[in-house]
CSV table of N, CA, C and O in Angstrom, one decimal:
chain,number,residue,atom,x,y,z
A,132,UNK,N,-87.7,12.9,-112.6
A,132,UNK,CA,-88.9,12.0,-112.6
A,132,UNK,C,-88.4,10.6,-112.1
A,132,UNK,O,-87.4,10.1,-112.4
A,133,UNK,N,-89.3,10.0,-111.4
A,133,UNK,CA,-89.1,8.7,-110.8
A,133,UNK,C,-89.1,7.6,-111.9
A,133,UNK,O,-90.1,7.6,-112.7
A,134,UNK,N,-88.2,6.8,-112.0
A,134,UNK,CA,-88.1,5.6,-112.9
A,134,UNK,C,-88.9,4.5,-112.2
A,134,UNK,O,-88.4,3.9,-111.3
A,135,UNK,N,-90.1,4.2,-112.8
A,135,UNK,CA,-91.0,3.1,-112.2
A,135,UNK,C,-90.3,1.8,-112.2
A,135,UNK,O,-90.4,1.0,-111.2
A,136,UNK,N,-89.6,1.4,-113.2
A,136,UNK,CA,-88.9,0.1,-113.3
A,136,UNK,C,-87.9,0.0,-112.2
A,136,UNK,O,-87.8,-1.0,-111.5
A,137,UNK,N,-87.1,1.0,-111.9
A,137,UNK,CA,-86.1,1.0,-110.9
A,137,UNK,C,-86.7,1.0,-109.5
A,137,UNK,O,-86.2,0.4,-108.6
A,138,UNK,N,-87.8,1.7,-109.4
A,138,UNK,CA,-88.5,1.8,-108.1
A,138,UNK,C,-89.1,0.4,-107.7
A,138,UNK,O,-88.9,-0.1,-106.6
A,139,UNK,N,-89.7,-0.3,-108.7
A,139,UNK,CA,-90.2,-1.6,-108.5
A,139,UNK,C,-89.1,-2.6,-108.2
A,139,UNK,O,-89.2,-3.4,-107.4
A,140,UNK,N,-88.0,-2.5,-109.1
A,140,UNK,CA,-86.9,-3.4,-108.9
A,140,UNK,C,-86.2,-3.2,-107.5
A,140,UNK,O,-85.9,-4.2,-106.8
A,141,UNK,N,-86.0,-2.0,-107.1
A,141,UNK,CA,-85.4,-1.7,-105.8
A,141,UNK,C,-86.3,-2.2,-104.6
A,141,UNK,O,-85.8,-2.8,-103.7
A,142,UNK,N,-87.6,-2.0,-104.8
A,142,UNK,CA,-88.6,-2.5,-103.8
A,142,UNK,C,-88.5,-4.0,-103.7
A,142,UNK,O,-88.5,-4.6,-102.6
A,143,UNK,N,-88.5,-4.7,-104.9
A,143,UNK,CA,-88.5,-6.1,-104.9
A,143,UNK,C,-87.2,-6.7,-104.3
A,143,UNK,O,-87.2,-7.6,-103.5
A,144,UNK,N,-86.1,-6.0,-104.7
A,144,UNK,CA,-84.8,-6.5,-104.1
A,144,UNK,C,-84.7,-6.3,-102.6
A,144,UNK,O,-84.3,-7.2,-101.9
A,145,UNK,N,-85.1,-5.2,-102.1
A,145,UNK,CA,-85.1,-5.0,-100.7
A,145,UNK,C,-86.1,-6.0,-100.0
A,145,UNK,O,-85.7,-6.6,-99.0
A,146,UNK,N,-87.2,-6.2,-100.6
A,146,UNK,CA,-88.2,-7.1,-100.0
A,146,UNK,C,-87.7,-8.6,-99.9
A,146,UNK,O,-87.7,-9.2,-98.9
A,147,UNK,N,-87.1,-9.0,-101.1
A,147,UNK,CA,-86.6,-10.4,-101.1
A,147,UNK,C,-85.4,-10.6,-100.2
A,147,UNK,O,-85.4,-11.6,-99.4
A,148,UNK,N,-84.5,-9.7,-100.3
A,148,UNK,CA,-83.3,-9.9,-99.4
A,148,UNK,C,-83.6,-9.7,-97.9
A,148,UNK,O,-83.2,-10.5,-97.1
A,149,UNK,N,-84.4,-8.7,-97.6
A,149,UNK,CA,-84.7,-8.4,-96.2
A,149,UNK,C,-85.6,-9.5,-95.6
A,149,UNK,O,-85.4,-10.0,-94.5
A,150,UNK,N,-86.7,-9.8,-96.3
A,150,UNK,CA,-87.6,-10.8,-95.7
A,150,UNK,C,-87.0,-12.2,-95.5
A,150,UNK,O,-87.1,-12.8,-94.5
A,151,UNK,N,-86.2,-12.6,-96.6
A,151,UNK,CA,-85.6,-13.9,-96.5
A,151,UNK,C,-84.6,-13.9,-95.4
A,151,UNK,O,-84.5,-14.9,-94.6
A,152,UNK,N,-83.7,-12.9,-95.3
A,152,UNK,CA,-82.7,-12.9,-94.2
A,152,UNK,C,-83.4,-12.8,-92.9
A,152,UNK,O,-83.0,-13.4,-91.9
A,153,UNK,N,-84.5,-12.0,-92.7
A,153,UNK,CA,-85.2,-11.9,-91.4
A,153,UNK,C,-85.7,-13.2,-91.0
A,153,UNK,O,-85.6,-13.6,-89.8
A,154,UNK,N,-86.3,-13.9,-91.9
A,154,UNK,CA,-86.9,-15.2,-91.5
A,154,UNK,C,-85.8,-16.2,-91.1
A,154,UNK,O,-85.9,-16.8,-90.1
A,155,UNK,N,-84.8,-16.3,-91.9
A,155,UNK,CA,-83.7,-17.2,-91.6
A,155,UNK,C,-83.0,-16.8,-90.3
A,155,UNK,O,-82.8,-17.7,-89.5
A,156,UNK,N,-82.7,-15.6,-90.2
A,156,UNK,CA,-81.9,-15.1,-89.0
A,156,UNK,C,-82.8,-15.2,-87.7
A,156,UNK,O,-82.3,-15.8,-86.7
A,157,UNK,N,-83.9,-14.6,-87.7
A,157,UNK,CA,-84.7,-14.4,-86.5
A,157,UNK,C,-85.6,-15.6,-86.2
A,157,UNK,O,-85.8,-15.9,-85.0
A,158,UNK,N,-86.0,-16.4,-87.2
A,158,UNK,CA,-86.9,-17.5,-86.9
A,158,UNK,C,-86.3,-18.9,-87.0
A,158,UNK,O,-86.5,-19.7,-86.2
A,159,UNK,N,-85.4,-19.0,-88.0
A,159,UNK,CA,-84.8,-20.4,-88.2
A,159,UNK,C,-83.5,-20.5,-87.4
A,159,UNK,O,-83.3,-21.6,-86.7
A,160,UNK,N,-82.6,-19.6,-87.5
A,160,UNK,CA,-81.3,-19.8,-86.9
A,160,UNK,C,-81.3,-19.4,-85.4
A,160,UNK,O,-80.6,-20.2,-84.6
A,161,UNK,N,-81.8,-18.3,-85.0
A,161,UNK,CA,-81.7,-17.8,-83.7
A,161,UNK,C,-83.0,-17.5,-83.0
A,161,UNK,O,-83.0,-16.7,-82.0
A,162,UNK,N,-84.0,-18.3,-83.3
A,162,UNK,CA,-85.3,-18.0,-82.7
A,162,UNK,C,-85.3,-18.1,-81.1
A,162,UNK,O,-85.8,-17.2,-80.5
A,163,UNK,N,-84.7,-19.2,-80.6
A,163,UNK,CA,-84.6,-19.3,-79.1
A,163,UNK,C,-83.9,-18.1,-78.5
A,163,UNK,O,-84.3,-17.6,-77.4
A,164,UNK,N,-82.8,-17.7,-79.1
A,164,UNK,CA,-82.1,-16.6,-78.6
A,164,UNK,C,-82.9,-15.3,-78.6
A,164,UNK,O,-82.9,-14.6,-77.6
A,165,UNK,N,-83.6,-15.0,-79.7
A,165,UNK,CA,-84.5,-13.9,-79.8
A,165,UNK,C,-85.6,-13.9,-78.8
A,165,UNK,O,-86.1,-12.9,-78.3
A,166,UNK,N,-86.2,-15.1,-78.6
A,166,UNK,CA,-87.2,-15.3,-77.6
A,166,UNK,C,-86.7,-15.0,-76.2
A,166,UNK,O,-87.4,-14.4,-75.4
A,167,UNK,N,-85.4,-15.4,-75.9
A,167,UNK,CA,-84.9,-15.1,-74.7
A,167,UNK,C,-84.6,-13.5,-74.5
A,167,UNK,O,-84.6,-13.1,-73.3
A,168,UNK,N,-84.5,-12.8,-75.6
A,168,UNK,CA,-84.4,-11.4,-75.5
A,168,UNK,C,-85.7,-10.7,-75.3
A,168,UNK,O,-85.8,-9.5,-75.0
A,169,UNK,N,-86.8,-11.5,-75.4
A,169,UNK,CA,-88.2,-10.9,-75.4
A,169,UNK,C,-88.5,-10.2,-76.7
A,169,UNK,O,-89.4,-9.3,-76.7
A,170,UNK,N,-87.9,-10.6,-77.8
A,170,UNK,CA,-88.1,-10.0,-79.1
A,170,UNK,C,-89.5,-10.4,-79.7
A,170,UNK,O,-90.1,-9.6,-80.3
A,171,UNK,N,-89.9,-11.6,-79.4
A,171,UNK,CA,-91.2,-12.0,-79.9
A,171,UNK,C,-92.2,-12.1,-78.7
A,171,UNK,O,-91.9,-12.7,-77.7
A,172,UNK,N,-93.3,-11.5,-78.9
A,172,UNK,CA,-94.4,-11.6,-78.0
A,172,UNK,C,-95.5,-12.4,-78.8
A,172,UNK,O,-96.2,-11.9,-79.6
A,173,UNK,N,-95.5,-13.7,-78.5
A,173,UNK,CA,-96.4,-14.6,-79.2
A,173,UNK,C,-95.9,-15.0,-80.6
A,173,UNK,O,-94.6,-14.9,-80.8
A,174,UNK,N,-96.7,-15.4,-81.5
A,174,UNK,CA,-96.3,-15.8,-82.8
A,174,UNK,C,-96.1,-14.6,-83.7
A,174,UNK,O,-97.0,-13.7,-83.8
A,175,UNK,N,-95.0,-14.5,-84.5
A,175,UNK,CA,-94.8,-13.4,-85.4
A,175,UNK,C,-95.9,-13.4,-86.5
A,175,UNK,O,-96.3,-14.4,-86.9
A,176,UNK,N,-96.2,-12.2,-86.9
A,176,UNK,CA,-97.2,-12.0,-88.0
A,176,UNK,C,-96.4,-11.8,-89.3
A,176,UNK,O,-95.8,-10.7,-89.6
A,177,UNK,N,-96.2,-12.9,-90.1
A,177,UNK,CA,-95.4,-12.9,-91.3
A,177,UNK,C,-96.0,-11.9,-92.3
A,177,UNK,O,-95.2,-11.2,-93.0
A,178,UNK,N,-97.3,-11.9,-92.4
A,178,UNK,CA,-98.0,-11.0,-93.4
A,178,UNK,C,-97.7,-9.5,-93.0
A,178,UNK,O,-97.4,-8.7,-93.9
A,179,UNK,N,-97.9,-9.1,-91.8
A,179,UNK,CA,-97.6,-7.8,-91.4
A,179,UNK,C,-96.1,-7.4,-91.5
A,179,UNK,O,-95.7,-6.3,-91.9
A,180,UNK,N,-95.3,-8.3,-91.2
A,180,UNK,CA,-93.8,-8.2,-91.3
A,180,UNK,C,-93.5,-7.9,-92.8
A,180,UNK,O,-92.7,-7.1,-93.2
A,181,UNK,N,-94.1,-8.7,-93.7
A,181,UNK,CA,-93.8,-8.6,-95.1
A,181,UNK,C,-94.3,-7.2,-95.6
A,181,UNK,O,-93.6,-6.5,-96.4
A,182,UNK,N,-95.5,-6.8,-95.2
A,182,UNK,CA,-96.0,-5.5,-95.6
A,182,UNK,C,-95.1,-4.4,-95.2
A,182,UNK,O,-94.8,-3.5,-95.9
A,183,UNK,N,-94.6,-4.5,-94.0
A,183,UNK,CA,-93.7,-3.5,-93.4
A,183,UNK,C,-92.4,-3.4,-94.3
A,183,UNK,O,-91.9,-2.3,-94.6
A,184,UNK,N,-91.9,-4.5,-94.7
A,184,UNK,CA,-90.7,-4.6,-95.4
A,184,UNK,C,-90.9,-4.1,-96.8
A,184,UNK,O,-90.1,-3.3,-97.4
A,185,UNK,N,-92.1,-4.4,-97.5
A,185,UNK,CA,-92.4,-3.9,-98.8
A,185,UNK,C,-92.4,-2.3,-98.7
A,185,UNK,O,-91.9,-1.6,-99.6
A,186,UNK,N,-93.1,-1.8,-97.7
A,186,UNK,CA,-93.2,-0.3,-97.6
A,186,UNK,C,-91.8,0.3,-97.4
A,186,UNK,O,-91.5,1.4,-98.0
A,187,UNK,N,-91.0,-0.3,-96.5
A,187,UNK,CA,-89.6,0.2,-96.4
A,187,UNK,C,-88.8,0.2,-97.7
A,187,UNK,O,-88.2,1.1,-98.0
A,188,UNK,N,-89.0,-0.9,-98.4
A,188,UNK,CA,-88.3,-1.0,-99.7
A,188,UNK,C,-88.8,0.0,-100.7
A,188,UNK,O,-87.9,0.6,-101.4
A,189,UNK,N,-90.0,0.3,-100.7
A,189,UNK,CA,-90.6,1.3,-101.6
A,189,UNK,C,-90.0,2.7,-101.2
A,189,UNK,O,-89.6,3.5,-102.1
A,190,UNK,N,-90.1,3.0,-99.9
A,190,UNK,CA,-89.5,4.3,-99.5
A,190,UNK,C,-88.0,4.5,-99.7
A,190,UNK,O,-87.6,5.5,-100.2
A,191,UNK,N,-87.3,3.4,-99.4
A,191,UNK,CA,-85.8,3.5,-99.6
A,191,UNK,C,-85.5,3.6,-101.1
A,191,UNK,O,-84.6,4.3,-101.5
A,192,UNK,N,-86.2,2.8,-102.0
A,192,UNK,CA,-86.0,2.9,-103.4
A,192,UNK,C,-86.3,4.2,-104.0
A,192,UNK,O,-85.7,4.7,-104.9
A,193,UNK,N,-87.3,4.9,-103.4
A,193,UNK,CA,-87.7,6.2,-103.9
A,193,UNK,C,-86.7,7.2,-103.4
A,193,UNK,O,-86.4,8.2,-104.1
A,194,UNK,N,-86.1,7.0,-102.3
A,194,UNK,CA,-85.1,8.0,-101.7
A,194,UNK,C,-83.8,7.9,-102.4
A,194,UNK,O,-83.1,8.9,-102.5
A,195,UNK,N,-83.3,6.7,-102.8
A,195,UNK,CA,-82.0,6.5,-103.3
A,195,UNK,C,-81.6,7.5,-104.4
A,195,UNK,O,-80.5,8.0,-104.4
A,196,UNK,N,-82.5,7.7,-105.4
A,196,UNK,CA,-82.1,8.6,-106.5
A,196,UNK,C,-81.8,10.0,-106.0
A,196,UNK,O,-81.1,10.8,-106.7
A,197,UNK,N,-82.2,10.4,-104.8
A,197,UNK,CA,-82.0,11.7,-104.3
A,197,UNK,C,-80.6,11.8,-103.7
A,197,UNK,O,-80.2,13.0,-103.4
A,198,UNK,N,-79.9,10.7,-103.4
A,198,UNK,CA,-78.6,10.8,-102.9
A,198,UNK,C,-77.6,11.3,-103.9
A,198,UNK,O,-77.5,10.7,-105.0
A,199,UNK,N,-76.9,12.3,-103.6
A,199,UNK,CA,-76.0,12.9,-104.6
A,199,UNK,C,-74.6,12.7,-104.2
A,199,UNK,O,-73.8,13.6,-104.1
A,200,UNK,N,-74.3,11.5,-103.8
A,200,UNK,CA,-72.9,11.1,-103.4
A,200,UNK,C,-72.0,10.8,-104.7
A,200,UNK,O,-72.6,10.4,-105.7
A,201,UNK,N,-70.8,11.0,-104.5
A,201,UNK,CA,-69.8,10.7,-105.6
A,201,UNK,C,-69.5,9.2,-105.6
A,201,UNK,O,-69.7,8.5,-104.6
A,202,UNK,N,-68.9,8.8,-106.7
A,202,UNK,CA,-68.5,7.4,-106.8
A,202,UNK,C,-69.4,6.6,-107.8
A,202,UNK,O,-70.3,7.1,-108.3
A,203,UNK,N,-69.0,5.3,-107.9
A,203,UNK,CA,-69.7,4.4,-108.8
A,203,UNK,C,-71.1,4.2,-108.2
A,203,UNK,O,-71.3,4.5,-107.0
A,204,UNK,N,-71.9,3.5,-108.9
A,204,UNK,CA,-73.3,3.2,-108.4
A,204,UNK,C,-73.2,2.3,-107.2
A,204,UNK,O,-73.9,2.4,-106.3
A,205,UNK,N,-72.1,1.4,-107.2
A,205,UNK,CA,-72.0,0.5,-106.1
A,205,UNK,C,-71.5,1.3,-104.8
A,205,UNK,O,-71.9,1.0,-103.7
A,206,UNK,N,-70.6,2.2,-105.0
A,206,UNK,CA,-70.1,3.0,-103.9
A,206,UNK,C,-71.3,3.9,-103.3
A,206,UNK,O,-71.5,4.0,-102.1
A,207,UNK,N,-72.1,4.4,-104.2
A,207,UNK,CA,-73.2,5.2,-103.8
A,207,UNK,C,-74.2,4.3,-103.1
A,207,UNK,O,-74.8,4.7,-102.1
A,208,UNK,N,-74.4,3.1,-103.6
A,208,UNK,CA,-75.3,2.1,-102.9
A,208,UNK,C,-74.8,1.8,-101.5
A,208,UNK,O,-75.7,1.7,-100.6
A,209,UNK,N,-73.5,1.6,-101.3
A,209,UNK,CA,-73.0,1.3,-100.0
A,209,UNK,C,-73.1,2.5,-99.1
A,209,UNK,O,-73.4,2.4,-97.9
A,210,UNK,N,-72.9,3.7,-99.6
A,210,UNK,CA,-73.0,4.9,-98.8
A,210,UNK,C,-74.5,5.1,-98.4
A,210,UNK,O,-74.8,5.4,-97.2
A,211,UNK,N,-75.4,4.9,-99.3
A,211,UNK,CA,-76.8,4.9,-98.9
A,211,UNK,C,-77.2,3.9,-97.9
A,211,UNK,O,-77.9,4.2,-96.9
A,212,UNK,N,-76.7,2.7,-98.1
A,212,UNK,CA,-77.0,1.6,-97.2
A,212,UNK,C,-76.4,1.9,-95.8
A,212,UNK,O,-77.0,1.6,-94.7
A,213,UNK,N,-75.2,2.5,-95.7
A,213,UNK,CA,-74.6,2.9,-94.4
A,213,UNK,C,-75.5,3.9,-93.7
A,213,UNK,O,-75.8,3.8,-92.5
A,214,UNK,N,-75.9,4.9,-94.4
A,214,UNK,CA,-76.7,6.0,-93.8
A,214,UNK,C,-78.1,5.4,-93.4
A,214,UNK,O,-78.5,5.6,-92.3
A,215,UNK,N,-78.8,4.7,-94.3
A,215,UNK,CA,-80.1,4.2,-93.9
A,215,UNK,C,-80.0,3.1,-92.9
A,215,UNK,O,-80.9,3.0,-92.0
A,216,UNK,N,-79.0,2.3,-93.0
A,216,UNK,CA,-78.8,1.2,-92.1
A,216,UNK,C,-78.5,1.7,-90.7
A,216,UNK,O,-79.1,1.2,-89.7
A,217,UNK,N,-77.8,2.8,-90.6
A,217,UNK,CA,-77.5,3.4,-89.3
A,217,UNK,C,-78.8,4.0,-88.7
A,217,UNK,O,-79.0,3.9,-87.5
A,218,UNK,N,-79.6,4.6,-89.5
A,218,UNK,CA,-80.9,5.1,-89.1
A,218,UNK,C,-81.8,4.0,-88.5
A,218,UNK,O,-82.3,4.1,-87.5
A,219,UNK,N,-81.9,2.9,-89.3
A,219,UNK,CA,-82.6,1.7,-88.9
A,219,UNK,C,-82.1,1.2,-87.6
A,219,UNK,O,-82.8,0.8,-86.7
A,220,UNK,N,-80.8,1.1,-87.4
A,220,UNK,CA,-80.1,0.6,-86.3
A,220,UNK,C,-80.5,1.4,-85.0
A,220,UNK,O,-80.9,0.8,-84.0
A,221,UNK,N,-80.5,2.7,-85.1
A,221,UNK,CA,-80.9,3.5,-84.0
A,221,UNK,C,-82.4,3.4,-83.6
A,221,UNK,O,-82.8,3.4,-82.5
A,222,UNK,N,-83.2,3.3,-84.7
A,222,UNK,CA,-84.7,3.2,-84.4
A,222,UNK,C,-85.2,1.8,-84.1
A,222,UNK,O,-86.2,1.6,-83.5
A,223,UNK,N,-84.4,0.8,-84.5
A,223,UNK,CA,-84.8,-0.6,-84.3
A,223,UNK,C,-84.1,-1.2,-83.1
A,223,UNK,O,-84.7,-1.7,-82.1
A,224,UNK,N,-82.8,-1.1,-83.1
A,224,UNK,CA,-82.0,-1.8,-82.0
A,224,UNK,C,-81.9,-1.0,-80.7
A,224,UNK,O,-82.3,-1.5,-79.7
A,225,UNK,N,-81.5,0.2,-80.8
A,225,UNK,CA,-81.4,1.0,-79.6
A,225,UNK,C,-82.8,1.3,-79.0
A,225,UNK,O,-82.9,1.3,-77.8
A,226,UNK,N,-83.7,1.6,-79.8
A,226,UNK,CA,-85.1,1.8,-79.3
A,226,UNK,C,-85.6,0.6,-78.6
A,226,UNK,O,-86.3,0.7,-77.6
A,227,UNK,N,-85.4,-0.6,-79.1
A,227,UNK,CA,-85.9,-1.8,-78.5
A,227,UNK,C,-85.3,-1.9,-77.1
A,227,UNK,O,-86.0,-2.2,-76.1
A,228,UNK,N,-84.0,-1.7,-77.0
A,228,UNK,CA,-83.3,-1.9,-75.7
A,228,UNK,C,-83.7,-0.7,-74.8
A,228,UNK,O,-83.8,-0.9,-73.6
A,229,UNK,N,-84.0,0.5,-75.3
A,229,UNK,CA,-84.4,1.6,-74.5
A,229,UNK,C,-85.8,1.4,-73.9
A,229,UNK,O,-86.1,1.9,-72.8
A,230,UNK,N,-86.7,0.7,-74.7
A,230,UNK,CA,-88.1,0.6,-74.3
A,230,UNK,C,-88.4,-0.4,-73.2
A,230,UNK,O,-89.4,-0.4,-72.6
A,231,UNK,N,-87.5,-1.4,-73.1
A,231,UNK,CA,-87.7,-2.5,-72.1
A,231,UNK,C,-86.5,-3.1,-71.6
A,231,UNK,O,-85.4,-2.9,-72.2
A,232,UNK,N,-86.6,-3.8,-70.6
A,232,UNK,CA,-85.5,-4.6,-70.0
A,232,UNK,C,-85.2,-5.8,-71.0
A,232,UNK,O,-86.1,-6.6,-71.2
A,233,UNK,N,-84.0,-5.8,-71.6
A,233,UNK,CA,-83.7,-6.9,-72.5
A,233,UNK,C,-82.6,-7.8,-71.8
A,233,UNK,O,-81.5,-7.3,-71.6
A,234,UNK,N,-82.9,-9.0,-71.5
A,234,UNK,CA,-81.9,-9.9,-70.9
A,234,UNK,C,-80.8,-10.1,-72.0
A,234,UNK,O,-81.0,-10.4,-73.1
A,235,UNK,N,-79.5,-9.9,-71.6
A,235,UNK,CA,-78.4,-10.0,-72.5
A,235,UNK,C,-78.5,-8.9,-73.6
A,235,UNK,O,-78.2,-9.2,-74.7
A,236,UNK,N,-78.7,-7.7,-73.1
A,236,UNK,CA,-78.9,-6.6,-74.1
A,236,UNK,C,-77.7,-6.4,-75.0
A,236,UNK,O,-77.8,-6.1,-76.2
A,237,UNK,N,-76.4,-6.6,-74.5
A,237,UNK,CA,-75.3,-6.4,-75.3
A,237,UNK,C,-75.2,-7.5,-76.4
A,237,UNK,O,-74.9,-7.2,-77.5
A,238,UNK,N,-75.6,-8.7,-76.1
A,238,UNK,CA,-75.7,-9.8,-77.1
A,238,UNK,C,-76.7,-9.4,-78.2
A,238,UNK,O,-76.5,-9.6,-79.4
A,239,UNK,N,-77.9,-8.9,-77.7
A,239,UNK,CA,-78.9,-8.5,-78.7
A,239,UNK,C,-78.4,-7.4,-79.6
A,239,UNK,O,-78.6,-7.5,-80.8
A,240,UNK,N,-77.7,-6.4,-79.0
A,240,UNK,CA,-77.2,-5.3,-79.8
A,240,UNK,C,-76.2,-5.8,-80.9
A,240,UNK,O,-76.3,-5.4,-82.0
A,241,UNK,N,-75.3,-6.7,-80.5
A,241,UNK,CA,-74.3,-7.3,-81.4
A,241,UNK,C,-75.0,-8.1,-82.5
A,241,UNK,O,-74.6,-8.0,-83.7
A,242,UNK,N,-76.0,-8.9,-82.1
A,242,UNK,CA,-76.6,-9.8,-83.1
A,242,UNK,C,-77.4,-9.0,-84.1
A,242,UNK,O,-77.3,-9.2,-85.3
A,243,UNK,N,-78.1,-8.0,-83.6
A,243,UNK,CA,-78.9,-7.1,-84.5
A,243,UNK,C,-78.0,-6.2,-85.4
A,243,UNK,O,-78.3,-5.9,-86.5
A,244,UNK,N,-76.9,-5.8,-84.8
A,244,UNK,CA,-75.9,-5.0,-85.6
A,244,UNK,C,-75.4,-5.8,-86.8
A,244,UNK,O,-75.3,-5.4,-87.9
A,245,UNK,N,-75.0,-7.1,-86.5
A,245,UNK,CA,-74.5,-8.0,-87.6
A,245,UNK,C,-75.7,-8.2,-88.6
A,245,UNK,O,-75.4,-8.2,-89.8
A,246,UNK,N,-76.8,-8.5,-88.1
A,246,UNK,CA,-78.0,-8.7,-89.0
A,246,UNK,C,-78.2,-7.5,-89.9
A,246,UNK,O,-78.4,-7.6,-91.1
A,247,UNK,N,-78.3,-6.3,-89.3
A,247,UNK,CA,-78.5,-5.1,-90.1
A,247,UNK,C,-77.4,-4.8,-91.1
A,247,UNK,O,-77.6,-4.3,-92.2
A,248,UNK,N,-76.1,-5.1,-90.7
A,248,UNK,CA,-75.0,-4.9,-91.6
A,248,UNK,C,-75.1,-5.9,-92.8
A,248,UNK,O,-74.9,-5.4,-93.9
A,249,UNK,N,-75.6,-7.1,-92.6
A,249,UNK,CA,-75.8,-8.0,-93.7
A,249,UNK,C,-77.0,-7.5,-94.5
A,249,UNK,O,-76.9,-7.5,-95.8
A,250,UNK,N,-78.1,-7.2,-93.9
A,250,UNK,CA,-79.2,-6.7,-94.6
A,250,UNK,C,-78.9,-5.5,-95.5
A,250,UNK,O,-79.2,-5.5,-96.7
A,251,UNK,N,-78.3,-4.5,-95.0
A,251,UNK,CA,-78.1,-3.3,-95.7
A,251,UNK,C,-76.9,-3.4,-96.6
A,251,UNK,O,-76.8,-2.8,-97.7
A,252,UNK,N,-75.9,-4.3,-96.3
A,252,UNK,CA,-74.9,-4.6,-97.3
A,252,UNK,C,-75.4,-5.2,-98.5
A,252,UNK,O,-75.0,-4.8,-99.6
A,253,UNK,N,-76.3,-6.2,-98.4
A,253,UNK,CA,-76.9,-6.8,-99.6
A,253,UNK,C,-77.7,-5.8,-100.3
A,253,UNK,O,-77.7,-5.7,-101.6
A,254,UNK,N,-78.5,-5.0,-99.6
A,254,UNK,CA,-79.3,-4.0,-100.3
A,254,UNK,C,-78.5,-3.0,-101.0
A,254,UNK,O,-78.8,-2.5,-102.1
A,255,UNK,N,-77.4,-2.5,-100.4
A,255,UNK,CA,-76.5,-1.6,-101.0
A,255,UNK,C,-76.0,-2.1,-102.4
A,255,UNK,O,-75.9,-1.4,-103.3
A,256,UNK,N,-75.6,-3.4,-102.4
A,256,UNK,CA,-75.2,-4.0,-103.7
A,256,UNK,C,-76.3,-4.0,-104.7
A,256,UNK,O,-76.1,-3.7,-105.8
A,257,UNK,N,-77.5,-4.4,-104.2
A,257,UNK,CA,-78.7,-4.5,-105.1
A,257,UNK,C,-79.1,-3.1,-105.7
A,257,UNK,O,-79.2,-3.0,-106.9
A,258,UNK,N,-79.1,-2.1,-104.8
A,258,UNK,CA,-79.5,-0.8,-105.3
A,258,UNK,C,-78.5,-0.2,-106.2
A,258,UNK,O,-78.8,0.5,-107.2
A,259,UNK,N,-77.2,-0.5,-105.9
A,259,UNK,CA,-76.1,-0.1,-106.8
A,259,UNK,C,-76.2,-0.7,-108.1
A,259,UNK,O,-76.0,-0.1,-109.2
A,260,UNK,N,-76.5,-2.0,-108.1
A,260,UNK,CA,-76.7,-2.7,-109.4
A,260,UNK,C,-77.9,-2.2,-110.2
A,260,UNK,O,-77.8,-2.0,-111.4
A,261,UNK,N,-79.0,-1.9,-109.6
A,261,UNK,CA,-80.2,-1.4,-110.3
A,261,UNK,C,-79.9,-0.1,-110.9
A,261,UNK,O,-80.4,0.2,-112.0
A,262,UNK,N,-79.1,0.8,-110.3
A,262,UNK,CA,-78.8,2.1,-110.8
A,262,UNK,C,-77.4,2.2,-111.4
A,262,UNK,O,-76.9,3.3,-111.6
A,263,UNK,N,-76.9,1.1,-111.9
A,263,UNK,CA,-75.5,1.0,-112.4
A,263,UNK,C,-75.2,1.9,-113.6
A,263,UNK,O,-74.1,2.4,-113.7
A,264,UNK,N,-76.1,2.1,-114.4
A,264,UNK,CA,-75.8,2.9,-115.6
A,264,UNK,C,-75.9,4.4,-115.4
A,264,UNK,O,-75.7,5.2,-116.3
A,265,UNK,N,-76.4,4.9,-114.3
A,265,UNK,CA,-76.6,6.3,-114.0
A,265,UNK,C,-75.3,7.0,-113.7
A,265,UNK,O,-74.4,6.4,-113.0
A,266,UNK,N,-75.1,8.1,-114.2
A,266,UNK,CA,-73.9,9.0,-113.9
A,266,UNK,C,-74.4,10.2,-113.2
A,266,UNK,O,-75.4,10.8,-113.6
A,267,UNK,N,-73.7,10.6,-112.2
A,267,UNK,CA,-74.0,11.9,-111.5
A,267,UNK,C,-73.3,13.0,-112.3
A,267,UNK,O,-72.3,12.9,-112.8
A,268,UNK,N,-74.1,14.1,-112.4
A,268,UNK,CA,-73.6,15.3,-113.2
A,268,UNK,C,-73.0,16.3,-112.2
A,268,UNK,O,-73.5,16.5,-111.1
C-alpha cells in the first residue's frame, strides 16, 4: 500500500529542489547561455513548468517504493536517482539536441548533464531520507 505521507513528502521534496534549481540555473545564472542554445522560445511559463515538476515528483515518488535495490535508503535513493536521472537525460537533453540545430550543442549537453546530476543527486538524498526507516526484506 502506498504511504500517502511519503508520497506527499517525496513530491514536495522533488518540487522544491527541482523548481528552485531550475529557476536559479536556467533563468538567473545562465539565461543568456540558454537563450543562445535556443532553449527558450519567448518567456518561460513558470506555472506550467511548476505543474510539470509537481507531476514528475508525484510519479517518481510513487515509483521509488517499487525499487527493490539493496543497500541503505540513501544508497537506494542514489540508485533510483541515477536510473531516473539517466532516463530524463535521454528524453530531455538528447531529444532537445536531436529535434533541432543547437548552437554549441556540446556545451548544452555538458551544462544540462551537470544540472541533471545536481537535480537528481539532491532528489536521491531527499527520497533516501524520506524512506530512511524502511528495510528491504
